[in-house]
């Protein structure tokens, strides 16, 4: 299987500041990653099959087969990169991939969104902590860190 190496711009972790301590980590979960792609393949496969039926195709089963193959190939190719993403919660900031650093004072909300946690800052920026095993627990941990 192909492995994608992180690029030099987005592939680096944000360093901790002097005296800053790590409180929690939010790594991508392999099972959540594959479950999300399986759901996507089923939904898009059904949609593709229905479109082919509507068009009067003699082979409407090719829609779901094609969707499963395409989404499965994409998921396999991108797995090494997606599963390497780790968000870190410190006593001062939320640190994400690509050098993202969100001060806890700017954290407005964190809520579960499908298999991810959507972070909204007080300035309106939105970030996704993707492929979480328990998005509700991660969101609760993040909102509890503001206190």
mmCIF file of C-alpha atoms in Angstrom:
data_model
loop_
_atom_site.group_PDB
_atom_site.id
_atom_site.type_symbol
_atom_site.label_atom_id
_atom_site.label_comp_id
_atom_site.label_asym_id
_atom_site.label_seq_id
_atom_site.Cartn_x
_atom_site.Cartn_y
_atom_site.Cartn_z
ATOM 1 C CA UNK A 1 0.000 0.000 0.000
ATOM 2 C CA UNK A 2 1.251 3.503 -0.786
ATOM 3 C CA UNK A 3 2.339 5.726 2.056
ATOM 4 C CA UNK A 4 2.044 9.484 1.759
ATOM 5 C CA UNK A 5 4.767 11.437 3.505
ATOM 6 C CA UNK A 6 3.602 14.689 5.137
ATOM 7 C CA UNK A 7 4.737 17.764 3.257
ATOM 8 C CA UNK A 8 7.140 20.275 4.761
ATOM 9 C CA UNK A 9 4.444 22.935 5.253
ATOM 10 C CA UNK A 10 1.529 21.022 6.791
ATOM 11 C CA UNK A 11 3.384 18.001 8.128
ATOM 12 C CA UNK A 12 4.948 19.534 11.219
ATOM 13 C CA UNK A 13 3.726 19.662 14.787
ATOM 14 C CA UNK A 14 3.431 22.921 16.686
ATOM 15 C CA UNK A 15 5.975 22.934 19.521
ATOM 16 C CA UNK A 16 4.935 23.456 23.122
ATOM 17 C CA UNK A 17 5.762 26.801 24.708
ATOM 18 C CA UNK A 18 7.957 27.172 27.763
ATOM 19 C CA UNK A 19 6.083 25.786 30.785
ATOM 20 C CA UNK A 20 3.135 24.567 28.706
ATOM 21 C CA UNK A 21 1.962 21.075 29.615
ATOM 22 C CA UNK A 22 0.106 18.492 27.571
ATOM 23 C CA UNK A 23 -3.379 17.669 28.914
ATOM 24 C CA UNK A 24 -4.880 15.369 26.244
ATOM 25 C CA UNK A 25 -4.276 13.959 22.769
ATOM 26 C CA UNK A 26 -6.880 13.407 20.074
ATOM 27 C CA UNK A 27 -5.395 10.987 17.520
ATOM 28 C CA UNK A 28 -7.328 9.784 14.479
ATOM 29 C CA UNK A 29 -8.982 6.413 15.079
ATOM 30 C CA UNK A 30 -8.441 3.741 12.408
ATOM 31 C CA UNK A 31 -11.841 2.104 12.978
ATOM 32 C CA UNK A 32 -13.682 5.451 12.734
ATOM 33 C CA UNK A 33 -11.770 6.230 9.517
ATOM 34 C CA UNK A 34 -12.800 2.993 7.805
ATOM 35 C CA UNK A 35 -16.365 3.122 9.175
ATOM 36 C CA UNK A 36 -16.813 6.635 7.755
ATOM 37 C CA UNK A 37 -15.567 5.554 4.344
ATOM 38 C CA UNK A 38 -17.783 2.459 4.392
ATOM 39 C CA UNK A 39 -20.845 4.599 5.094
ATOM 40 C CA UNK A 40 -19.811 6.976 2.304
ATOM 41 C CA UNK A 41 -19.385 4.070 -0.127
ATOM 42 C CA UNK A 42 -22.818 2.647 0.728
ATOM 43 C CA UNK A 43 -24.615 5.998 0.422
ATOM 44 C CA UNK A 44 -22.909 6.967 -2.834
ATOM 45 C CA UNK A 45 -23.267 3.427 -4.190
ATOM 46 C CA UNK A 46 -27.031 3.499 -3.630
ATOM 47 C CA UNK A 47 -27.227 6.946 -5.225
ATOM 48 C CA UNK A 48 -25.191 5.816 -8.247
ATOM 49 C CA UNK A 49 -27.376 2.706 -8.639
ATOM 50 C CA UNK A 50 -30.557 4.781 -8.483
ATOM 51 C CA UNK A 51 -29.240 7.189 -11.123
ATOM 52 C CA UNK A 52 -28.393 4.263 -13.395
ATOM 53 C CA UNK A 53 -31.873 2.794 -12.840
ATOM 54 C CA UNK A 54 -33.455 6.163 -13.620
ATOM 55 C CA UNK A 55 -31.449 6.343 -16.863
ATOM 56 C CA UNK A 56 -32.620 2.868 -17.849
ATOM 57 C CA UNK A 57 -29.214 1.209 -17.689
ATOM 58 C CA UNK A 58 -29.093 -2.532 -18.190
ATOM 59 C CA UNK A 59 -26.392 -2.779 -15.486
ATOM 60 C CA UNK A 60 -27.440 -0.595 -12.506
ATOM 61 C CA UNK A 61 -25.321 -2.726 -10.169
ATOM 62 C CA UNK A 62 -22.210 -1.133 -11.674
ATOM 63 C CA UNK A 63 -22.986 2.113 -9.773
ATOM 64 C CA UNK A 64 -22.562 0.581 -6.316
ATOM 65 C CA UNK A 65 -19.622 -1.551 -7.462
ATOM 66 C CA UNK A 66 -17.860 1.485 -8.921
ATOM 67 C CA UNK A 67 -18.540 3.577 -5.819
ATOM 68 C CA UNK A 68 -17.125 0.915 -3.495
ATOM 69 C CA UNK A 69 -14.004 0.492 -5.639
ATOM 70 C CA UNK A 70 -13.400 4.249 -6.009
ATOM 71 C CA UNK A 71 -13.978 5.151 -2.369
ATOM 72 C CA UNK A 72 -12.067 2.106 -1.139
ATOM 73 C CA UNK A 73 -9.059 2.993 -3.311
ATOM 74 C CA UNK A 74 -9.152 6.622 -2.147
ATOM 75 C CA UNK A 75 -9.438 5.577 1.503
ATOM 76 C CA UNK A 76 -6.534 3.127 1.206
ATOM 77 C CA UNK A 77 -4.328 5.709 -0.509
ATOM 78 C CA UNK A 78 -5.024 8.510 1.987
ATOM 79 C CA UNK A 79 -5.095 6.389 5.166
ATOM 80 C CA UNK A 80 -1.449 6.951 6.114
ATOM 81 C CA UNK A 81 -1.835 10.718 5.944
ATOM 82 C CA UNK A 82 -5.276 10.971 7.576
ATOM 83 C CA UNK A 83 -4.460 8.605 10.422
ATOM 84 C CA UNK A 84 -1.248 10.482 11.244
ATOM 85 C CA UNK A 85 -3.158 13.619 12.309
ATOM 86 C CA UNK A 86 -3.076 14.242 16.044
ATOM 87 C CA UNK A 87 -4.556 17.214 17.872
ATOM 88 C CA UNK A 88 -3.041 18.138 21.245
ATOM 89 C CA UNK A 89 -4.768 19.899 24.112
ATOM 90 C CA UNK A 90 -2.463 21.771 26.460
ATOM 91 C CA UNK A 91 -3.225 23.890 29.484
ATOM 92 C CA UNK A 92 -3.087 26.981 27.189
ATOM 93 C CA UNK A 93 -3.875 25.996 23.583
ATOM 94 C CA UNK A 94 -5.342 23.456 21.218
ATOM 95 C CA UNK A 95 -2.635 22.419 18.751
ATOM 96 C CA UNK A 96 -3.490 20.863 15.410
ATOM 97 C CA UNK A 97 -1.807 19.634 12.271
ATOM 98 C CA UNK A 98 -0.219 22.163 9.960
ATOM 99 C CA UNK A 99 0.911 24.456 12.751
ATOM 100 C CA UNK A 100 -2.596 25.330 13.955
ATOM 101 C CA UNK A 101 -2.627 26.789 17.455
ATOM 102 C CA UNK A 102 -5.873 27.956 19.037
ATOM 103 C CA UNK A 103 -5.649 29.660 22.442
ATOM 104 C CA UNK A 104 -8.217 28.161 24.825
ATOM 105 C CA UNK A 105 -9.628 31.643 25.444
ATOM 106 C CA UNK A 106 -10.661 31.761 21.735
ATOM 107 C CA UNK A 107 -12.388 28.363 21.853
ATOM 108 C CA UNK A 108 -16.109 29.119 21.488
ATOM 109 C CA UNK A 109 -17.603 25.660 21.005
ATOM 110 C CA UNK A 110 -16.776 22.052 20.318
ATOM 111 C CA UNK A 111 -19.499 19.730 19.133
ATOM 112 C CA UNK A 112 -19.685 16.261 17.629
ATOM 113 C CA UNK A 113 -20.217 16.273 13.874
ATOM 114 C CA UNK A 114 -20.611 12.816 12.331
ATOM 115 C CA UNK A 115 -17.310 11.069 13.231
ATOM 116 C CA UNK A 116 -15.484 14.302 13.991
ATOM 117 C CA UNK A 117 -15.478 17.223 16.419
ATOM 118 C CA UNK A 118 -16.181 20.660 14.981
ATOM 119 C CA UNK A 119 -14.282 23.425 16.759
ATOM 120 C CA UNK A 120 -15.541 27.003 16.444
ATOM 121 C CA UNK A 121 -13.464 29.925 17.711
ATOM 122 C CA UNK A 122 -14.732 33.277 18.956
ATOM 123 C CA UNK A 123 -13.559 34.798 15.654
ATOM 124 C CA UNK A 124 -15.678 32.331 13.649
ATOM 125 C CA UNK A 125 -12.906 30.024 12.426
ATOM 126 C CA UNK A 126 -13.893 26.369 12.159
ATOM 127 C CA UNK A 127 -11.678 23.316 12.443
ATOM 128 C CA UNK A 128 -12.408 19.583 12.324
ATOM 129 C CA UNK A 129 -10.764 17.016 14.532
ATOM 130 C CA UNK A 130 -11.476 14.107 12.214
ATOM 131 C CA UNK A 131 -11.972 10.377 12.765
ATOM 132 C CA UNK A 132 -12.572 10.331 16.515
ATOM 133 C CA UNK A 133 -13.568 7.078 18.218
ATOM 134 C CA UNK A 134 -15.908 8.978 20.579
ATOM 135 C CA UNK A 135 -16.616 12.477 19.197
ATOM 136 C CA UNK A 136 -18.991 13.384 22.048
ATOM 137 C CA UNK A 137 -16.370 12.601 24.704
ATOM 138 C CA UNK A 138 -13.720 14.571 22.805
ATOM 139 C CA UNK A 139 -16.078 17.563 22.483
ATOM 140 C CA UNK A 140 -16.884 17.402 26.211
ATOM 141 C CA UNK A 141 -13.172 17.252 27.034
ATOM 142 C CA UNK A 142 -12.498 20.313 24.900
ATOM 143 C CA UNK A 143 -15.378 22.383 26.285
ATOM 144 C CA UNK A 144 -14.374 21.370 29.814
ATOM 145 C CA UNK A 145 -10.846 22.667 29.233
ATOM 146 C CA UNK A 146 -12.046 26.262 28.902
ATOM 147 C CA UNK A 147 -13.053 26.454 32.558
#
